[in-house]
Coordinates of N, CA and C and ligand atoms in Angstrom, one line a residue:
M1 N 14.8 2.6 -5.7 CA 13.5 3.1 -5.4 C 12.6 2.0 -4.8
A2 N 11.9 2.4 -3.8 CA 10.9 1.4 -3.1 C 9.6 1.6 -3.8
Y3 N 9.1 0.6 -4.5 CA 7.8 0.6 -5.1 C 6.8 -0.1 -4.3
K4 N 5.8 0.6 -3.8 CA 4.7 -0.1 -3.1 C 3.5 0.2 -3.9
F5 N 2.9 -0.8 -4.5 CA 1.7 -0.5 -5.4 C 0.4 -0.3 -4.6
V6 N 0.4 0.9 -3.9 CA -0.8 1.2 -3.2 C -1.5 2.4 -3.9
D7 N -2.7 2.2 -4.2 CA -3.5 3.2 -4.9 C -4.8 3.5 -4.1
N8 N -4.7 4.4 -3.2 CA -5.9 4.6 -2.3 C -6.7 5.8 -2.7
Y9 N -7.7 6.2 -1.8 CA -8.6 7.3 -2.2 C -7.8 8.6 -2.4
R10 N -6.7 8.8 -1.7 CA -6.0 10.1 -1.8 C -5.4 10.2 -3.2
E11 N -4.8 9.1 -3.7 CA -4.2 9.2 -5.1 C -5.3 9.2 -6.1
R12 N -6.4 8.4 -5.9 CA -7.4 8.4 -6.9 C -8.1 9.8 -7.0
G13 N -8.2 10.5 -5.9 CA -8.8 11.8 -5.8 C -7.9 12.8 -6.5
A14 N -6.6 12.7 -6.3 CA -5.6 13.6 -7.0 C -5.6 13.4 -8.5
R15 N -5.8 12.1 -8.9 CA -5.9 11.8 -10.3 C -7.1 12.5 -11.0
K16 N -8.2 12.4 -10.2 CA -9.5 13.1 -10.8 C -9.2 14.5 -11.0
K17 N -8.6 15.2 -10.0 CA -8.3 16.6 -10.1 C -7.4 16.9 -11.3
L18 N -6.4 16.0 -11.5 CA -5.5 16.2 -12.6 C -6.3 16.1 -13.9
V19 N -7.2 15.2 -14.0 CA -8.0 15.1 -15.2 C -8.8 16.4 -15.5
E20 N -9.4 16.9 -14.4 CA -10.2 18.2 -14.5 C -9.3 19.3 -15.0
H21 N -8.1 19.3 -14.4 CA -7.1 20.3 -14.8 C -6.7 20.2 -16.3
L22 N -6.5 19.0 -16.8 CA -6.2 18.8 -18.2 C -7.3 19.2 -19.1
K23 N -8.6 18.9 -18.7 CA -9.7 19.4 -19.4 C -9.7 20.9 -19.5
S24 N -9.4 21.6 -18.4 CA -9.3 23.1 -18.4 C -8.2 23.6 -19.3
R25 N -7.2 22.8 -19.6 CA -6.1 23.2 -20.5 C -6.4 22.8 -22.0
G26 N -7.6 22.2 -22.2 CA -8.0 22.0 -23.6 C -8.0 20.5 -24.1
I27 N -7.6 19.6 -23.2 CA -7.7 18.2 -23.6 C -9.1 17.7 -23.6
T28 N -9.6 17.2 -24.8 CA -11.0 16.9 -24.9 C -11.3 15.4 -25.1
D29 N -10.3 14.6 -25.5 CA -10.5 13.2 -25.9 C -10.8 12.4 -24.6
E30 N -12.0 11.9 -24.5 CA -12.4 11.2 -23.3 C -11.6 10.0 -23.1
R31 N -11.2 9.3 -24.1 CA -10.4 8.1 -24.0 C -9.0 8.4 -23.3
V32 N -8.4 9.5 -23.8 CA -7.1 10.0 -23.2 C -7.3 10.4 -21.8
L33 N -8.4 11.1 -21.5 CA -8.6 11.6 -20.1 C -8.9 10.3 -19.2
G34 N -9.6 9.4 -19.8 CA -9.9 8.1 -19.1 C -8.6 7.4 -18.7
A35 N -7.7 7.4 -19.7 CA -6.4 6.7 -19.4 C -5.6 7.4 -18.4
I36 N -5.5 8.7 -18.4 CA -4.8 9.5 -17.4 C -5.4 9.3 -16.0
G37 N -6.8 9.2 -16.0 CA -7.5 8.9 -14.8 C -7.3 7.5 -14.2
K38 N -6.8 6.6 -15.1 CA -6.6 5.2 -14.7 C -5.2 4.9 -14.2
V39 N -4.2 5.4 -15.0 CA -2.8 5.0 -14.7 C -2.2 5.7 -13.5
P40 N -1.8 4.9 -12.4 CA -1.3 5.5 -11.2 C 0.0 6.2 -11.4
R41 N 0.1 7.5 -11.6 CA 1.4 8.1 -12.0 C 2.3 8.1 -10.8
H42 N 1.8 8.0 -9.5 CA 2.7 8.0 -8.4 C 3.5 6.7 -8.3
F43 N 3.1 5.6 -9.0 CA 3.9 4.4 -9.1 C 5.3 4.6 -9.7
F44 N 5.4 5.7 -10.5 CA 6.6 6.0 -11.2 C 7.6 6.9 -10.4
F45 N 7.1 7.2 -9.2 CA 7.9 8.1 -8.3 C 8.4 7.3 -7.1
D46 N 9.5 7.7 -6.5 CA 9.9 7.2 -5.2 C 8.8 7.7 -4.2
E47 N 8.5 6.9 -3.2 CA 7.4 7.2 -2.3 C 7.6 8.6 -1.7
T48 N 8.8 9.0 -1.5 CA 9.1 10.3 -0.9 C 8.5 11.5 -1.7
F49 N 8.3 11.2 -3.0 CA 7.8 12.3 -3.9 C 6.4 12.1 -4.4
W50 N 5.6 11.2 -3.7 CA 4.2 11.0 -4.2 C 3.4 12.2 -4.2
N51 N 3.7 13.2 -3.3 CA 2.9 14.4 -3.3 C 3.2 15.3 -4.6
Q52 N 4.1 14.9 -5.4 CA 4.4 15.6 -6.6 C 3.8 14.9 -7.8
A53 N 3.3 13.7 -7.7 CA 2.9 12.9 -8.8 C 1.7 13.4 -9.6
Y54 N 0.8 14.1 -9.0 CA -0.4 14.5 -9.7 C -0.4 16.0 -10.0
K55 N 0.8 16.6 -9.9 CA 1.0 18.0 -10.3 C 1.3 18.0 -11.8
D56 N 0.9 19.0 -12.5 CA 1.1 19.0 -14.0 C 2.5 19.5 -14.3
I57 N 3.5 18.7 -13.8 CA 4.9 19.0 -14.0 C 5.7 17.8 -14.5
A58 N 6.8 18.0 -15.2 CA 7.7 17.0 -15.5 C 8.5 16.8 -14.2
F59 N 9.1 15.6 -14.0 CA 9.8 15.4 -12.7 C 11.1 14.5 -13.0
P60 N 12.2 14.8 -12.3 CA 13.4 14.0 -12.6 C 13.2 12.5 -12.3
I61 N 13.8 11.6 -13.1 CA 13.7 10.2 -12.9 C 15.1 9.6 -12.8
G62 N 16.1 10.5 -12.7 CA 17.5 10.0 -12.7 C 18.2 10.1 -14.0
D63 N 19.5 10.0 -14.0 CA 20.3 10.1 -15.3 C 20.0 11.3 -16.1
G64 N 19.6 12.4 -15.5 CA 19.3 13.6 -16.2 C 18.0 13.6 -17.0
Q65 N 17.2 12.6 -16.8 CA 15.9 12.5 -17.6 C 14.7 12.7 -16.7
T66 N 13.6 12.9 -17.4 CA 12.4 13.2 -16.6 C 11.2 12.4 -17.1
I67 N 10.2 12.2 -16.2 CA 8.9 11.7 -16.5 C 8.2 12.9 -17.1
S68 N 7.6 12.8 -18.3 CA 7.0 13.9 -19.0 C 5.8 14.5 -18.2
Q69 N 5.6 15.8 -18.4 CA 4.4 16.5 -17.8 C 3.1 15.8 -18.3
P70 N 2.2 15.7 -17.4 CA 0.9 15.0 -17.8 C 0.2 15.7 -19.0
Y71 N 0.3 17.1 -19.1 CA -0.3 17.8 -20.2 C 0.3 17.4 -21.5
T72 N 1.7 17.2 -21.5 CA 2.4 16.8 -22.7 C 2.0 15.4 -23.1
V73 N 1.9 14.5 -22.1 CA 1.5 13.1 -22.4 C 0.1 13.1 -23.0
A74 N -0.8 13.9 -22.4 CA -2.2 13.9 -22.9 C -2.2 14.5 -24.3
Y75 N -1.5 15.6 -24.5 CA -1.4 16.3 -25.8 C -1.0 15.4 -26.9
Q76 N 0.2 14.7 -26.7 CA 0.7 13.8 -27.8 C -0.2 12.6 -28.0
S77 N -0.8 12.1 -26.9 CA -1.7 10.9 -27.0 C -2.9 11.3 -27.8
E78 N -3.5 12.5 -27.5 CA -4.7 13.0 -28.2 C -4.4 13.1 -29.7
L79 N -3.2 13.6 -30.1 CA -2.9 13.8 -31.5 C -2.8 12.5 -32.2
L80 N -2.4 11.4 -31.5 CA -2.2 10.1 -32.2 C -3.4 9.4 -32.6
H81 N -4.6 9.7 -31.9 CA -5.8 9.0 -32.2 C -5.6 7.5 -32.3
I82 N -5.2 7.0 -31.2 CA -4.9 5.5 -31.1 C -6.1 4.7 -31.3
G83 N -6.1 3.8 -32.2 CA -7.2 2.8 -32.3 C -6.8 1.5 -31.7
K84 N -7.8 0.7 -31.3 CA -7.5 -0.6 -30.6 C -6.7 -1.5 -31.5
G85 N -5.6 -2.0 -31.0 CA -4.7 -2.8 -31.8 C -3.7 -2.1 -32.6
D86 N -3.7 -0.8 -32.6 CA -2.7 0.0 -33.4 C -1.3 -0.4 -32.9
K87 N -0.4 -0.6 -33.9 CA 1.0 -0.9 -33.5 C 1.7 0.4 -33.4
V88 N 2.2 0.7 -32.2 CA 2.8 2.0 -31.9 C 4.3 1.9 -31.5
L89 N 5.1 2.7 -32.2 CA 6.6 2.7 -31.8 C 6.7 4.0 -30.9
E90 N 7.2 3.8 -29.7 CA 7.5 4.9 -28.8 C 9.0 5.1 -28.7
I91 N 9.5 6.3 -29.0 CA 11.0 6.5 -28.9 C 11.2 7.4 -27.7
G92 N 11.9 6.8 -26.7 CA 12.2 7.4 -25.4 C 11.3 6.9 -24.4
T93 N 11.6 5.6 -23.9 CA 10.7 5.0 -22.9 C 10.6 5.7 -21.6
G94 N 11.8 6.2 -21.2 CA 11.8 6.9 -19.9 C 11.2 6.1 -18.8
S95 N 10.4 6.7 -18.0 CA 9.7 6.1 -16.9 C 8.8 5.0 -17.3
G96 N 8.2 5.1 -18.5 CA 7.2 4.1 -19.0 C 5.8 4.6 -18.8
Y97 N 5.6 5.8 -18.2 CA 4.3 6.4 -18.0 C 3.5 6.5 -19.3
Q98 N 4.2 7.2 -20.3 CA 3.5 7.3 -21.6 C 3.2 6.0 -22.2
T99 N 4.1 5.0 -22.0 CA 3.9 3.6 -22.5 C 2.6 3.1 -22.0
C100 N 2.4 3.2 -20.7 CA 1.1 2.7 -20.0 C -0.1 3.4 -20.6
I101 N 0.0 4.7 -20.8 CA -1.2 5.5 -21.4 C -1.5 4.9 -22.8
L102 N -0.5 4.7 -23.6 CA -0.7 4.1 -24.9 C -1.4 2.8 -24.8
M103 N -0.9 2.0 -23.9 CA -1.5 0.6 -23.7 C -3.0 0.7 -23.3
E104 N -3.2 1.6 -22.4 CA -4.6 1.8 -21.9 C -5.5 2.2 -23.1
L105 N -4.9 2.9 -24.1 CA -5.7 3.3 -25.3 C -5.8 2.2 -26.3
G106 N -5.2 1.0 -26.0 CA -5.4 -0.2 -26.8 C -4.3 -0.5 -27.8
A107 N -3.2 0.3 -27.6 CA -2.1 0.1 -28.6 C -1.2 -1.1 -28.2
E108 N -0.6 -1.7 -29.2 CA 0.5 -2.7 -29.0 C 1.7 -1.9 -29.1
V109 N 2.5 -1.7 -28.0 CA 3.6 -0.8 -27.9 C 4.9 -1.4 -28.1
F110 N 5.7 -0.8 -29.0 CA 7.2 -1.2 -29.1 C 7.9 0.1 -28.6
T111 N 8.6 0.0 -27.5 CA 9.2 1.2 -26.9 C 10.7 1.0 -26.8
I112 N 11.5 2.1 -27.1 CA 12.9 2.0 -27.2 C 13.6 3.1 -26.3
E113 N 14.6 2.8 -25.6 CA 15.3 3.7 -24.7 C 16.8 3.6 -24.9
R114 N 17.5 4.7 -25.0 CA 19.0 4.6 -25.2 C 19.8 4.6 -24.0
Q115 N 19.2 4.9 -22.8 CA 20.0 4.9 -21.6 C 19.8 3.6 -20.9
E116 N 20.9 2.8 -20.7 CA 20.7 1.4 -20.2 C 20.1 1.3 -18.8
S117 N 20.5 2.2 -17.9 CA 20.0 2.1 -16.6 C 18.4 2.4 -16.6
I118 N 18.0 3.3 -17.4 CA 16.5 3.6 -17.4 C 15.8 2.5 -18.1
Y119 N 16.4 2.0 -19.2 CA 15.8 0.8 -19.9 C 15.6 -0.4 -18.9
K120 N 16.6 -0.7 -18.2 CA 16.6 -1.9 -17.3 C 15.6 -1.7 -16.2
H121 N 15.5 -0.4 -15.7 CA 14.6 -0.1 -14.6 C 13.1 -0.3 -15.0
T122 N 12.8 0.4 -16.2 CA 11.4 0.4 -16.6 C 11.0 -1.0 -17.1
L123 N 11.9 -1.7 -17.7 CA 11.7 -3.1 -18.1 C 11.2 -4.0 -17.0
K124 N 11.8 -3.7 -15.8 CA 11.4 -4.5 -14.6 C 10.2 -4.0 -13.9
V125 N 10.0 -2.6 -13.9 CA 8.9 -2.1 -13.1 C 7.5 -2.2 -13.8
L126 N 7.4 -2.0 -15.1 CA 6.1 -2.0 -15.8 C 5.3 -3.3 -15.7
P127 N 6.0 -4.5 -15.9 CA 5.2 -5.7 -15.8 C 4.6 -5.9 -14.4
G128 N 5.4 -5.4 -13.4 CA 4.9 -5.4 -12.0 C 3.6 -4.6 -11.8
M129 N 3.4 -3.7 -12.7 CA 2.2 -2.8 -12.6 C 1.1 -3.4 -13.5
G130 N 1.4 -4.5 -14.2 CA 0.4 -5.1 -15.1 C 0.4 -4.7 -16.5
Y131 N 1.5 -4.0 -16.9 CA 1.7 -3.5 -18.3 C 2.8 -4.2 -19.0
S132 N 2.5 -4.9 -20.1 CA 3.6 -5.6 -20.8 C 3.8 -5.1 -22.2
A133 N 4.7 -4.2 -22.3 CA 5.1 -3.7 -23.7 C 6.2 -4.5 -24.2
N134 N 6.6 -4.2 -25.4 CA 7.8 -4.8 -26.0 C 9.0 -3.8 -25.9
F135 N 9.9 -4.1 -25.0 CA 11.0 -3.1 -24.7 C 12.3 -3.4 -25.5
F136 N 12.9 -2.3 -25.9 CA 14.1 -2.3 -26.7 C 15.1 -1.3 -26.1
F137 N 16.4 -1.7 -26.2 CA 17.5 -0.8 -25.8 C 18.3 -0.4 -27.0
G138 N 18.4 0.9 -27.2 CA 19.2 1.3 -28.4 C 18.8 2.7 -28.8
D139 N 19.3 3.1 -30.0 CA 19.1 4.4 -30.5 C 17.8 4.4 -31.3
G140 N 16.7 5.0 -30.7 CA 15.4 5.0 -31.4 C 15.3 6.0 -32.5
S141 N 16.3 6.9 -32.7 CA 16.2 7.9 -33.8 C 16.3 7.1 -35.1
M142 N 16.7 5.9 -35.1 CA 16.7 5.0 -36.3 C 15.5 4.2 -36.4
G143 N 14.6 4.4 -35.5 CA 13.4 3.5 -35.4 C 13.7 2.1 -35.1
I144 N 12.8 1.2 -35.3 CA 13.1 -0.3 -35.2 C 12.5 -0.9 -36.4
A145 N 13.4 -1.0 -37.4 CA 13.0 -1.5 -38.8 C 12.4 -2.9 -38.7
A146 N 13.0 -3.7 -37.8 CA 12.6 -5.1 -37.7 C 11.1 -5.3 -37.4
H147 N 10.5 -4.4 -36.8 CA 9.1 -4.5 -36.4 C 8.2 -3.6 -37.2
A148 N 8.8 -2.8 -38.1 CA 8.0 -1.9 -39.0 C 7.1 -2.7 -40.0
P149 N 6.0 -2.1 -40.5 CA 5.6 -0.7 -40.3 C 4.7 -0.5 -39.1
Y150 N 4.6 0.7 -38.7 CA 3.8 1.1 -37.5 C 2.6 2.0 -37.9
H151 N 1.5 1.8 -37.2 CA 0.3 2.7 -37.4 C 0.7 4.1 -36.9
K152 N 1.4 4.2 -35.8 CA 1.8 5.5 -35.2 C 3.2 5.4 -34.6
I153 N 3.9 6.5 -34.7 CA 5.2 6.6 -34.0 C 5.2 7.9 -33.2
I154 N 5.6 7.8 -31.9 CA 5.6 8.9 -31.0 C 7.1 9.1 -30.5
V155 N 7.6 10.3 -30.6 CA 8.9 10.6 -30.1 C 8.7 11.5 -28.9
T156 N 9.3 11.1 -27.7 CA 9.1 11.8 -26.5 C 10.4 12.5 -26.0
A157 N 11.3 12.9 -27.0 CA 12.4 13.7 -26.8 C 12.5 14.7 -27.9
G158 N 13.2 15.8 -27.7 CA 13.2 16.9 -28.7 C 14.3 16.6 -29.8
A159 N 13.8 16.7 -31.1 CA 14.7 16.3 -32.2 C 15.1 17.6 -33.0
P160 N 16.3 17.6 -33.6 CA 16.7 18.8 -34.4 C 16.0 18.8 -35.8
F161 N 15.4 17.6 -36.2 CA 14.8 17.6 -37.5 C 13.9 16.3 -37.5
V162 N 13.1 16.1 -38.5 CA 12.2 14.9 -38.6 C 13.1 13.8 -39.3
P163 N 13.5 12.7 -38.6 CA 14.3 11.7 -39.3 C 13.5 11.0 -40.4
E164 N 14.1 11.1 -41.6 CA 13.5 10.4 -42.8 C 13.2 8.9 -42.5
I165 N 14.2 8.3 -41.8 CA 14.1 6.9 -41.6 C 12.9 6.5 -40.8
L166 N 12.4 7.4 -39.9 CA 11.1 7.1 -39.2 C 9.9 7.1 -40.1
L167 N 9.9 8.1 -41.0 CA 8.8 8.2 -42.0 C 8.6 7.0 -42.8
K168 N 9.7 6.4 -43.1 CA 9.7 5.1 -44.0 C 9.2 3.9 -43.2
Q169 N 9.1 4.1 -41.8 CA 8.6 2.9 -41.0 C 7.1 3.1 -40.6
L170 N 6.5 4.1 -41.2 CA 5.0 4.3 -41.0 C 4.3 3.5 -42.1
K171 N 3.1 3.0 -41.6 CA 2.2 2.4 -42.6 C 1.6 3.6 -43.4
I172 N 1.0 3.3 -44.6 CA 0.3 4.4 -45.3 C -0.9 4.7 -44.5
G173 N -1.1 6.0 -44.3 CA -2.2 6.4 -43.4 C -1.7 6.6 -41.9
G174 N -0.5 6.2 -41.7 CA 0.1 6.3 -40.3 C 0.6 7.7 -40.0
M175 N 0.8 7.9 -38.7 CA 1.2 9.2 -38.2 C 2.4 9.2 -37.3
L176 N 3.3 10.2 -37.5 CA 4.5 10.4 -36.6 C 4.2 11.7 -35.8
V177 N 4.4 11.6 -34.5 CA 4.3 12.9 -33.7 C 5.7 13.1 -33.1
I178 N 6.2 14.2 -33.3 CA 7.6 14.5 -32.9 C 7.8 16.0 -32.6
P179 N 8.5 16.3 -31.4 CA 8.8 17.7 -31.1 C 10.1 18.0 -31.8
V180 N 10.1 19.1 -32.6 CA 11.3 19.5 -33.4 C 11.7 21.0 -33.1
G181 N 13.0 21.2 -32.8 CA 13.4 22.5 -32.6 C 14.9 22.5 -32.1
D182 N 15.2 23.6 -31.3 CA 16.6 23.6 -30.7 C 16.5 23.1 -29.3
E183 N 17.6 23.3 -28.5 CA 17.6 22.7 -27.1 C 16.7 23.4 -26.2
H184 N 16.2 24.6 -26.5 CA 15.4 25.4 -25.6 C 13.9 25.2 -25.8
S185 N 13.5 25.0 -27.1 CA 12.1 25.0 -27.4 C 11.9 24.2 -28.7
Q186 N 10.8 23.4 -28.7 CA 10.4 22.6 -29.8 C 9.0 22.7 -30.2
T187 N 8.7 22.7 -31.5 CA 7.4 22.7 -32.0 C 6.9 21.3 -32.2
M188 N 5.6 21.0 -31.8 CA 5.1 19.7 -32.0 C 4.7 19.5 -33.4
V189 N 5.3 18.5 -34.1 CA 5.1 18.3 -35.5 C 4.4 17.0 -35.7
T190 N 3.3 16.9 -36.5 CA 2.8 15.7 -36.9 C 3.0 15.5 -38.4
V191 N 3.3 14.2 -38.8 CA 3.5 13.9 -40.2 C 2.7 12.7 -40.5
I192 N 1.8 12.8 -41.5 CA 1.0 11.7 -41.9 C 1.5 11.1 -43.3
R193 N 1.6 9.8 -43.3 CA 2.1 9.2 -44.6 C 0.8 9.0 -45.4
V194 N 0.7 9.8 -46.5 CA -0.6 9.7 -47.3 C -0.5 8.7 -48.4
S195 N 0.8 8.4 -48.8 CA 1.0 7.4 -49.9 C 2.4 6.8 -49.7
E196 N 2.8 5.9 -50.6 CA 4.1 5.4 -50.6 C 5.2 6.5 -50.5
T197 N 4.9 7.6 -51.3 CA 6.0 8.6 -51.4 C 5.6 10.0 -50.8
D198 N 4.3 10.2 -50.4 CA 3.8 11.5 -50.0 C 3.5 11.6 -48.5
Y199 N 3.8 12.7 -48.0 CA 3.6 13.0 -46.5 C 3.0 14.4 -46.4
E200 N 2.1 14.5 -45.3 CA 1.6 15.8 -45.0 C 2.1 16.2 -43.6
K201 N 2.6 17.4 -43.5 CA 3.2 17.8 -42.2 C 2.4 19.0 -41.6
F202 N 2.2 19.0 -40.3 CA 1.5 20.0 -39.6 C 2.4 20.5 -38.4
E203 N 2.4 21.8 -38.1 CA 3.2 22.3 -37.0 C 2.2 22.8 -36.0
L204 N 2.4 22.5 -34.7 CA 1.4 22.8 -33.7 C 2.0 23.7 -32.6
D205 N 1.8 23.3 -31.3 CA 2.2 24.2 -30.2 C 3.7 24.0 -29.8
T206 N 4.2 24.8 -28.9 CA 5.6 24.8 -28.5 C 5.7 24.1 -27.1
F207 N 6.8 23.3 -27.0 CA 7.0 22.5 -25.8 C 8.5 22.6 -25.5
R208 N 8.9 22.0 -24.3 CA 10.4 21.9 -24.0 C 10.6 20.4 -23.6
F209 N 11.4 19.7 -24.4 CA 11.7 18.3 -24.1 C 13.2 18.2 -23.8
V210 N 13.6 17.0 -23.2 CA 15.1 16.7 -23.1 C 15.4 16.3 -24.6
P211 N 16.7 16.4 -24.9 CA 17.1 16.1 -26.3 C 17.1 14.7 -26.7
L212 N 16.7 14.5 -28.0 CA 16.8 13.2 -28.6 C 18.2 13.1 -29.1
V213 N 18.9 12.0 -28.6 CA 20.4 11.9 -28.8 C 20.6 10.6 -29.7
G214 N 21.2 10.8 -30.8 CA 21.5 9.6 -31.6 C 21.9 9.9 -33.0
D215 N 21.9 8.9 -33.9 CA 22.4 9.0 -35.2 C 21.6 10.0 -36.0
Q216 N 20.3 9.9 -35.9 CA 19.4 10.8 -36.7 C 18.8 11.8 -35.7
A217 N 19.7 12.4 -34.8 CA 19.2 13.3 -33.8 C 20.4 14.2 -33.4
W218 N 20.4 14.7 -32.1 CA 21.5 15.5 -31.7 C 22.8 14.7 -31.5
Ligands
LIG301 N1 7.7 9.4 -22.2 C1 8.6 9.3 -21.0 C2 7.8 9.2 -19.8 O1 6.6 9.2 -19.8 O2 8.4 9.1 -18.7 C3 9.5 10.5 -20.9 C4 10.6 10.4 -21.8 S1 11.9 11.5 -21.4 C5 11.2 13.0 -21.6 C6 12.8 11.2 -22.9 C7 13.5 9.9 -23.0 O3 14.1 9.7 -24.3 C8 14.7 9.8 -22.0 O4 14.6 8.7 -21.2 C9 15.9 9.7 -22.9 O5 17.0 8.9 -22.4 C10 15.3 9.1 -24.1 N2 16.0 9.2 -25.4 C11 16.7 10.3 -25.9 N3 17.3 10.0 -27.1 C12 16.9 8.8 -27.4 C13 17.1 7.9 -28.5 N4 17.8 8.3 -29.6 N5 16.5 6.7 -28.5 C14 15.8 6.2 -27.5 N6 15.6 7.0 -26.4 C15 16.1 8.2 -26.3

């Protein structure tokens, strides 16, 4: 892919329209809307497809994977209530777009991807855009115990169940956001660790993600 980091009035205008669209779909968190308005989503696309970058759609990024739909990114980001300096584990790096949004919200991001080609690509591209996360290659369904505990964990692929091992890597007061269901449809689930042993679980709206594949997954 040829990446030319050009962000001119056309792309900035398209981003503004995307932000208005997300507001109309119910996203209200001004910090999240600000981050979506700031991160140039077209940088994650081949130049041939820049005209698709600010549509509210997921888009193929190769190896059968997708850059998530902006509404989904905004929805999960809003749920997380990221505070400045929050240590966040992202499972499913993909294009790195969600990673950049988390960083714009002030998070220190640990992100893991299981597909080597995608991992290597994003590892190279993000620093060129000025975003430096902590990248890992491997099965994120096991979390990353070496860097736990986390204030927040976000899973950006559809899981068959909530992996217990991820809950154990949350700080007390921390939150996991994960889509759970079958291969066709998943319910967005949040789990808050309220004490050493207790968790509160909430089930929200329905989405469709690519599958989370791994030891504690499909
Ligand atoms: N958030 C990403 C973005 O903004 O582009 C989109 C992620 S894409 C919908 C889901 C990603 O999760 C894919 O790149 C896929 O390879 C990855 N994935 C699936 N199972 C995984 C696992 N067990 N560990 C880490 N990554 C995984």
